[in-house]
């Protein structure tokens, strides 16, 4: 059988890099992207920051106040609010480029994806390394984004490889070198191992993946339950058979538009909503997808989001049912809608009947 080859592609310091793209002057300054909470002032958390800001110890998830304190003596530091619509637009463009490089494409999130490239590289790692470099070049020349790619025989090792050297990295782990690559790394590089699990291992005097391999599968199962325990046992050995699978990809099965004018009028909105349903349905038919859940989304005049969704009794690919459900959701939502709606979206999800669906509990 041919050697499987999987890429994990991750865009560098994504939100902050998007901000640099539209304002290149930011490139020489520490940039911190913040999710300000509605309590006002500096309450809220850091979404991400560029690498200059990371030098001062700024981290994702950190309270904005902490980050500002760390940057007290850095007057050139820039703190910006998030602009999700803009990041999504850049992400969509880049994802549509990347998609073409894969035999099988799996969207993971705004800034990352898995690509199975086994066929087109004929299972050759030198072909794969070449293709990965080409992919990075294409992303950069078309979108100006820098990205990092991990290459190996499976998803977990490729994900760890893409985290290994950032930004603008490319790490290729050939099949015979997996152990050599993983052994010295800290346990927390395993996707899904959080702070708590890491601390439990550290209490057991286990720091690296090499150390972790001394723990047998029974002990891991009793610590974490059978599913997660076995996952950790295999991950430490670079074993992962999970296929790259074209999962429910919100880019393909959702559509959102900016309305010609802000509104909360059913007749006005329903026309656009019906057209959105037709567009989503086209993608569904093309990929022979069935869905079991329909959702609508409002971006309101103050840029806040409102969503409403409904499970259907049975999986379907019917346009009629999609329209009917979406219009119902619209009617119900408008009953207590206070703000005007600026953007309107529709999406379908829960692709339970699609072959090869991914288990999303995978990274717990
Ligand atoms: P890197 O390390 O160069 O890949 O940096 P990022 O910023 O791309 O980090 P990543 O891949 O973990 O996350 C992708 C985006 O997701 C990031 O640009 C902002 C968002 N994000 C990550 N962590 C958090 C968080 O703790 N809170 C919020 N609100 N957003 C986050
Ligand atoms: Ca990233
Ligand atoms: Ca990421």
Short mmCIF file of C-alpha atoms and ligand atoms in Angstrom, two decimals:
data_model
loop_
_atom_site.label_atom_id
_atom_site.label_comp_id
_atom_site.label_asym_id
_atom_site.label_seq_id
_atom_site.Cartn_x
_atom_site.Cartn_y
_atom_site.Cartn_z
CA UNK A 1 0.00 0.00 0.00
CA UNK A 2 1.14 3.53 -0.75
CA UNK A 3 2.59 5.59 2.09
CA UNK A 4 -0.05 8.04 3.29
CA UNK A 5 1.02 11.69 3.30
CA UNK A 6 -0.87 14.39 5.21
CA UNK A 7 -0.29 18.16 5.47
CA UNK A 8 -1.42 20.34 8.31
CA UNK A 9 -1.54 23.97 7.21
CA UNK A 10 -1.85 26.75 9.79
CA UNK A 11 -1.79 30.49 9.09
CA UNK A 12 0.62 32.40 11.32
CA UNK A 13 -0.66 34.74 14.09
CA UNK A 14 -3.80 34.82 12.05
CA UNK A 15 -5.99 37.70 13.27
CA UNK A 16 -2.97 39.92 13.87
CA UNK A 17 -1.50 39.07 10.49
CA UNK A 18 -4.81 40.00 8.83
CA UNK A 19 -4.56 43.38 10.56
CA UNK A 20 -1.02 43.81 9.23
CA UNK A 21 -2.23 43.06 5.72
CA UNK A 22 -4.61 45.99 5.58
CA UNK A 23 -2.26 48.28 7.43
CA UNK A 24 1.37 47.37 6.63
CA UNK A 25 2.68 50.03 9.02
CA UNK A 26 1.70 47.65 11.83
CA UNK A 27 4.35 45.17 10.75
CA UNK A 28 7.11 46.89 12.67
CA UNK A 29 5.00 47.31 15.82
CA UNK A 30 3.70 44.93 18.47
CA UNK A 31 0.06 44.25 17.52
CA UNK A 32 -2.47 42.81 19.96
CA UNK A 33 -5.97 41.78 18.81
CA UNK A 34 -8.51 42.02 21.62
CA UNK A 35 -12.00 40.69 22.23
CA UNK A 36 -13.42 43.60 24.22
CA UNK A 37 -16.33 42.47 26.35
CA UNK A 38 -19.53 44.50 26.52
CA UNK A 39 -18.66 45.68 30.02
CA UNK A 40 -16.59 48.42 28.43
CA UNK A 41 -13.15 49.77 29.24
CA UNK A 42 -10.38 47.21 29.02
CA UNK A 43 -12.43 44.23 30.12
CA UNK A 44 -12.03 41.29 27.78
CA UNK A 45 -9.31 38.96 26.53
CA UNK A 46 -6.53 38.73 23.98
CA UNK A 47 -7.45 36.76 20.83
CA UNK A 48 -3.92 36.79 19.47
CA UNK A 49 -0.91 39.00 18.84
CA UNK A 50 1.90 39.29 16.34
CA UNK A 51 5.32 37.87 17.14
CA UNK A 52 6.73 41.24 18.19
CA UNK A 53 4.07 41.48 20.90
CA UNK A 54 4.66 37.88 21.97
CA UNK A 55 8.21 38.87 22.94
CA UNK A 56 6.65 40.84 25.80
CA UNK A 57 4.81 37.77 27.03
CA UNK A 58 1.43 38.56 25.53
CA UNK A 59 -0.60 35.34 25.06
CA UNK A 60 -3.99 34.33 23.63
CA UNK A 61 -6.68 34.24 26.30
CA UNK A 62 -4.86 36.69 28.59
CA UNK A 63 -6.96 39.55 30.04
CA UNK A 64 -6.50 42.79 28.09
CA UNK A 65 -5.50 44.58 31.30
CA UNK A 66 -2.58 42.16 31.84
CA UNK A 67 -1.37 42.61 28.29
CA UNK A 68 -1.51 46.39 28.60
CA UNK A 69 0.48 46.21 31.79
CA UNK A 70 3.14 44.11 30.08
CA UNK A 71 3.33 46.72 27.32
CA UNK A 72 3.33 49.75 29.63
CA UNK A 73 6.75 50.87 28.43
CA UNK A 74 6.06 50.13 24.77
CA UNK A 75 4.27 53.20 23.41
CA UNK A 76 4.31 51.91 19.83
CA UNK A 77 2.19 48.86 20.80
CA UNK A 78 -1.18 48.75 19.04
CA UNK A 79 -4.34 47.25 20.57
CA UNK A 80 -7.11 46.50 18.07
CA UNK A 81 -10.63 45.05 18.35
CA UNK A 82 -11.47 41.89 16.38
CA UNK A 83 -13.07 42.09 12.94
CA UNK A 84 -14.29 38.54 12.33
CA UNK A 85 -15.97 39.26 8.99
CA UNK A 86 -12.72 40.54 7.59
CA UNK A 87 -10.70 37.59 8.92
CA UNK A 88 -13.27 35.18 7.49
CA UNK A 89 -13.01 36.78 4.08
CA UNK A 90 -9.23 36.38 4.03
CA UNK A 91 -9.57 32.84 5.34
CA UNK A 92 -12.04 31.92 2.62
CA UNK A 93 -9.77 33.18 -0.13
CA UNK A 94 -6.81 31.29 1.24
CA UNK A 95 -8.76 28.09 1.90
CA UNK A 96 -10.06 28.07 -1.65
CA UNK A 97 -6.47 28.19 -2.90
CA UNK A 98 -5.32 25.44 -0.56
CA UNK A 99 -8.22 23.18 -1.41
CA UNK A 100 -6.80 22.75 -4.91
CA UNK A 101 -3.62 21.21 -3.52
CA UNK A 102 -5.40 18.30 -1.86
CA UNK A 103 -6.71 14.92 -2.92
CA UNK A 104 -8.90 15.20 0.17
CA UNK A 105 -9.42 18.48 1.99
CA UNK A 106 -10.54 18.88 5.59
CA UNK A 107 -11.39 22.32 6.92
CA UNK A 108 -10.57 22.60 10.61
CA UNK A 109 -11.07 26.28 11.39
CA UNK A 110 -10.53 29.76 10.03
CA UNK A 111 -6.79 29.36 10.06
CA UNK A 112 -6.12 25.65 9.61
CA UNK A 113 -6.79 22.62 7.43
CA UNK A 114 -5.62 19.09 6.74
CA UNK A 115 -4.75 17.94 3.23
CA UNK A 116 -4.34 14.34 2.15
CA UNK A 117 -1.85 14.49 -0.73
CA UNK A 118 -1.03 10.79 -0.99
CA UNK A 119 -2.14 10.34 -4.59
CA UNK A 120 -0.63 13.42 -6.10
CA UNK A 121 2.73 12.89 -4.38
CA UNK A 122 2.65 9.15 -5.11
CA UNK A 123 3.52 8.62 -1.46
CA UNK A 124 6.95 10.22 -1.93
CA UNK A 125 8.23 12.49 0.84
CA UNK A 126 10.53 14.40 -1.47
CA UNK A 127 7.57 15.17 -3.75
CA UNK A 128 5.60 16.12 -0.65
CA UNK A 129 8.24 18.50 0.67
CA UNK A 130 8.32 20.16 -2.72
CA UNK A 131 4.52 20.43 -2.87
CA UNK A 132 4.36 21.88 0.64
CA UNK A 133 6.83 24.61 -0.30
CA UNK A 134 4.81 25.36 -3.44
CA UNK A 135 1.66 25.57 -1.34
CA UNK A 136 3.26 28.07 1.04
CA UNK A 137 4.46 30.13 -1.93
CA UNK A 138 1.01 30.13 -3.52
CA UNK A 139 -0.64 31.27 -0.29
CA UNK A 140 1.88 34.06 0.07
CA UNK A 141 1.83 35.29 -3.50
CA UNK A 142 -1.97 35.32 -3.72
CA UNK A 143 -3.00 36.48 -0.26
CA UNK A 144 0.29 37.78 1.22
CA UNK A 145 -0.29 35.50 4.23
CA UNK A 146 2.57 33.60 5.80
CA UNK A 147 1.73 30.09 6.88
CA UNK A 148 3.29 27.08 8.52
CA UNK A 149 3.03 23.52 7.24
CA UNK A 150 3.64 20.18 8.91
CA UNK A 151 4.13 17.08 6.76
CA UNK A 152 4.00 13.46 7.91
CA UNK A 153 2.09 10.21 7.51
CA UNK A 154 -0.87 11.24 9.69
CA UNK A 155 -2.88 14.11 11.12
CA UNK A 156 -1.54 14.17 14.67
CA UNK A 157 2.15 14.17 13.76
CA UNK A 158 1.54 16.77 11.01
CA UNK A 159 -0.30 19.00 13.47
CA UNK A 160 2.56 18.72 15.96
CA UNK A 161 5.05 19.34 13.13
CA UNK A 162 3.26 22.55 12.09
CA UNK A 163 3.46 23.80 15.68
CA UNK A 164 7.14 22.93 15.86
CA UNK A 165 8.64 25.84 13.95
CA UNK A 166 6.66 29.03 13.54
CA UNK A 167 6.12 31.43 11.88
CA UNK A 168 6.70 30.71 8.18
CA UNK A 169 7.84 27.17 8.98
CA UNK A 170 7.91 23.91 7.11
CA UNK A 171 8.62 20.73 9.06
CA UNK A 172 8.72 17.40 7.28
CA UNK A 173 8.77 14.27 9.46
CA UNK A 174 9.54 11.21 7.39
CA UNK A 175 8.06 7.87 8.49
CA UNK A 176 11.32 6.51 9.97
CA UNK A 177 11.93 9.73 11.93
CA UNK A 178 8.69 10.05 13.86
CA UNK A 179 10.06 8.71 17.13
CA UNK A 180 13.19 10.82 16.87
CA UNK A 181 11.02 13.90 16.26
CA UNK A 182 8.44 13.29 19.02
CA UNK A 183 10.60 11.94 21.86
CA UNK A 184 12.20 15.19 23.07
CA UNK A 185 9.03 17.30 22.81
CA UNK A 186 7.03 18.29 25.91
CA UNK A 187 3.86 16.25 26.47
CA UNK A 188 1.63 19.26 25.96
CA UNK A 189 2.34 19.34 22.20
CA UNK A 190 -0.11 16.45 21.82
CA UNK A 191 -3.36 17.96 20.53
CA UNK A 192 -5.99 17.86 23.28
CA UNK A 193 -3.56 17.73 26.19
CA UNK A 194 -4.37 20.82 28.20
CA UNK A 195 -2.78 22.46 31.21
CA UNK A 196 -4.53 20.11 33.66
CA UNK A 197 -3.44 16.87 31.98
CA UNK A 198 0.05 18.27 31.61
CA UNK A 199 0.20 19.01 35.34
CA UNK A 200 -0.93 15.47 36.17
CA UNK A 201 1.93 14.09 34.09
CA UNK A 202 4.42 16.52 35.59
CA UNK A 203 3.39 15.37 39.07
CA UNK A 204 4.33 11.87 37.90
CA UNK A 205 7.72 13.30 36.88
CA UNK A 206 6.90 12.92 33.21
CA UNK A 207 7.91 15.86 31.02
CA UNK A 208 8.56 14.68 27.48
CA UNK A 209 6.86 12.33 25.07
CA UNK A 210 9.76 9.96 25.66
CA UNK A 211 8.81 9.91 29.36
CA UNK A 212 5.13 9.50 28.53
CA UNK A 213 5.83 6.30 26.63
CA UNK A 214 6.82 4.65 29.93
CA UNK A 215 3.17 4.75 31.00
CA UNK A 216 1.27 1.68 29.80
CA UNK A 217 -2.10 1.91 28.09
CA UNK A 218 -3.99 0.49 31.11
CA UNK A 219 -2.75 3.25 33.39
CA UNK A 220 -3.61 5.90 30.81
CA UNK A 221 -7.08 4.40 30.39
CA UNK A 222 -7.70 4.49 34.11
CA UNK A 223 -6.50 8.11 34.29
CA UNK A 224 -8.46 9.43 31.30
CA UNK A 225 -11.04 6.82 30.34
CA UNK A 226 -10.55 4.28 27.60
CA UNK A 227 -11.13 6.51 24.63
CA UNK A 228 -8.83 9.37 25.61
CA UNK A 229 -6.29 7.08 27.27
CA UNK A 230 -5.85 5.03 24.12
CA UNK A 231 -5.67 8.19 22.06
CA UNK A 232 -2.81 9.55 24.22
CA UNK A 233 -1.02 6.18 24.15
CA UNK A 234 -1.09 6.10 20.35
CA UNK A 235 -0.34 9.81 19.89
CA UNK A 236 2.87 9.46 21.94
CA UNK A 237 3.96 6.82 19.43
CA UNK A 238 2.97 8.89 16.42
CA UNK A 239 0.18 6.46 15.60
CA UNK A 240 -3.00 7.90 14.09
CA UNK A 241 -5.23 6.25 11.50
CA UNK A 242 -7.85 8.98 11.43
CA UNK A 243 -8.57 9.72 7.77
CA UNK A 244 -8.52 13.24 6.35
CA UNK A 245 -12.18 13.67 5.56
CA UNK A 246 -14.12 16.46 3.89
CA UNK A 247 -15.99 17.40 7.01
CA UNK A 248 -18.81 19.84 7.40
CA UNK A 249 -17.03 22.80 5.99
CA UNK A 250 -18.74 26.02 6.97
CA UNK A 251 -17.26 27.77 3.99
CA UNK A 252 -18.99 25.43 1.61
CA UNK A 253 -22.27 24.91 3.38
CA UNK A 254 -22.99 28.36 4.66
CA UNK A 255 -23.54 31.67 2.98
CA UNK A 256 -23.71 35.17 4.39
CA UNK A 257 -24.38 38.48 2.67
CA UNK A 258 -24.42 42.12 3.61
CA UNK A 259 -27.94 43.47 3.02
CA UNK A 260 -28.54 46.42 0.74
CA UNK A 261 -29.92 48.22 3.78
CA UNK A 262 -30.26 47.41 7.47
CA UNK A 263 -33.68 45.92 8.11
CA UNK A 264 -35.91 43.75 10.27
CA UNK A 265 -38.70 43.42 7.75
CA UNK A 266 -39.73 39.84 6.97
CA UNK A 267 -40.65 40.43 3.32
CA UNK A 268 -37.41 42.23 2.62
CA UNK A 269 -35.23 39.68 4.41
CA UNK A 270 -37.02 36.58 3.13
CA UNK A 271 -36.08 37.33 -0.49
CA UNK A 272 -32.39 37.35 0.34
CA UNK A 273 -32.80 34.35 2.61
CA UNK A 274 -34.37 32.28 -0.16
CA UNK A 275 -31.50 33.12 -2.48
CA UNK A 276 -28.99 32.16 0.23
CA UNK A 277 -30.77 28.82 0.57
CA UNK A 278 -30.45 28.22 -3.16
CA UNK A 279 -26.71 28.97 -3.01
CA UNK A 280 -26.12 26.68 -0.06
CA UNK A 281 -28.21 24.00 -1.71
CA UNK A 282 -26.07 24.15 -4.87
CA UNK A 283 -23.01 23.28 -2.79
CA UNK A 284 -24.90 20.50 -1.04
CA UNK A 285 -25.95 18.89 -4.31
CA UNK A 286 -22.47 19.20 -5.76
CA UNK A 287 -20.95 17.32 -2.80
CA UNK A 288 -23.87 14.89 -2.28
CA UNK A 289 -24.30 16.03 1.29
CA UNK A 290 -27.30 15.49 3.52
CA UNK A 291 -27.89 17.77 6.49
CA UNK A 292 -29.90 17.47 9.66
CA UNK A 293 -29.77 20.97 11.04
CA UNK A 294 -30.57 24.40 9.58
CA UNK A 295 -29.44 27.68 11.08
CA UNK A 296 -29.77 31.35 10.31
CA UNK A 297 -27.47 34.11 11.43
CA UNK A 298 -27.92 37.85 11.87
CA UNK A 299 -25.10 40.32 12.18
CA UNK A 300 -26.93 43.21 13.80
CA UNK A 301 -26.39 46.94 13.32
CA UNK A 302 -24.08 47.04 16.35
CA UNK A 303 -22.09 44.15 14.74
CA UNK A 304 -23.19 41.67 17.40
CA UNK A 305 -24.34 38.24 16.26
CA UNK A 306 -27.60 36.42 16.68
CA UNK A 307 -28.17 32.85 15.55
CA UNK A 308 -31.04 30.41 15.66
CA UNK A 309 -31.07 26.85 14.45
CA UNK A 310 -33.28 23.80 14.34
CA UNK A 311 -32.77 20.05 14.10
CA UNK A 312 -34.82 18.29 11.46
CA UNK A 313 -36.52 14.96 12.07
CA UNK A 314 -34.60 13.27 9.27
CA UNK A 315 -31.45 14.00 7.30
CA UNK A 316 -32.31 15.57 3.97
CA UNK A 317 -30.91 17.35 0.95
CA UNK A 318 -34.20 18.98 -0.03
CA UNK A 319 -34.16 22.64 -1.06
CA UNK A 320 -37.81 22.94 -0.18
CA UNK A 321 -37.22 21.80 3.37
CA UNK A 322 -34.19 24.05 3.69
CA UNK A 323 -36.19 27.11 2.58
CA UNK A 324 -39.18 26.23 4.72
CA UNK A 325 -37.08 25.80 7.87
CA UNK A 326 -34.96 28.90 7.24
CA UNK A 327 -38.05 31.07 6.69
CA UNK A 328 -39.65 29.67 9.83
CA UNK A 329 -36.54 30.53 11.82
CA UNK A 330 -36.55 34.02 10.31
CA UNK A 331 -40.21 34.59 11.24
CA UNK A 332 -39.66 33.39 14.80
CA UNK A 333 -36.49 35.43 15.26
CA UNK A 334 -38.10 38.62 14.05
CA UNK A 335 -40.83 38.38 16.67
CA UNK A 336 -38.50 39.73 19.33
CA UNK A 337 -35.87 41.36 17.13
CA UNK A 338 -34.91 44.79 18.46
CA UNK A 339 -31.88 45.81 16.42
CA UNK A 340 -31.80 46.16 12.67
CA UNK A 341 -30.02 43.41 10.76
CA UNK A 342 -27.00 44.25 8.70
CA UNK A 343 -25.87 40.87 7.39
CA UNK A 344 -27.91 37.73 6.93
CA UNK A 345 -26.64 34.18 6.71
CA UNK A 346 -27.86 30.62 6.43
CA UNK A 347 -26.07 27.39 7.10
CA UNK A 348 -26.75 23.71 7.27
CA UNK A 349 -24.90 21.28 9.49
CA UNK A 350 -24.93 17.94 11.22
CA UNK A 351 -23.87 15.83 8.31
CA UNK A 352 -24.51 12.64 10.21
CA UNK A 353 -25.17 10.53 7.16
CA UNK A 354 -22.07 11.47 5.24
CA UNK A 355 -19.59 8.64 4.94
CA UNK A 356 -16.28 9.14 6.73
CA UNK A 357 -17.55 11.76 9.12
CA UNK A 358 -15.01 12.88 11.68
CA UNK A 359 -15.46 12.25 15.32
CA UNK A 360 -15.28 15.76 16.74
CA UNK A 361 -14.76 14.45 20.27
CA UNK A 362 -11.42 13.33 18.94
CA UNK A 363 -9.37 16.04 20.62
CA UNK A 364 -11.73 15.63 23.56
P1 LIG B 1 0.23 31.03 15.54
O1 LIG B 1 0.83 30.52 16.83
O2 LIG B 1 1.22 31.80 14.73
O3 LIG B 1 -0.51 29.99 14.77
O4 LIG B 1 -0.82 32.13 16.05
P2 LIG B 1 -2.38 32.19 15.85
O5 LIG B 1 -2.84 33.51 16.37
O6 LIG B 1 -2.75 31.90 14.42
O7 LIG B 1 -2.85 31.07 16.84
P3 LIG B 1 -3.85 29.87 16.64
O8 LIG B 1 -3.56 29.13 15.40
O9 LIG B 1 -3.82 29.11 17.93
O10 LIG B 1 -5.29 30.58 16.59
C1 LIG B 1 -5.86 31.06 15.40
C2 LIG B 1 -6.74 32.26 15.69
O11 LIG B 1 -7.75 31.90 16.65
C3 LIG B 1 -6.02 33.42 16.34
O12 LIG B 1 -5.44 34.31 15.40
C4 LIG B 1 -7.05 34.07 17.19
C5 LIG B 1 -7.97 32.97 17.58
N1 LIG B 1 -7.68 32.54 18.97
C6 LIG B 1 -6.72 31.68 19.39
N2 LIG B 1 -6.71 31.54 20.71
C7 LIG B 1 -7.72 32.32 21.17
C8 LIG B 1 -8.25 32.63 22.49
O13 LIG B 1 -7.78 32.13 23.52
N3 LIG B 1 -9.31 33.49 22.52
C9 LIG B 1 -9.87 34.04 21.40
N4 LIG B 1 -10.90 34.86 21.51
N5 LIG B 1 -9.39 33.80 20.16
C10 LIG B 1 -8.34 32.96 20.05
CA1 LIG B 2 -2.35 29.92 13.40
CA1 LIG B 3 -4.60 27.31 14.38
#
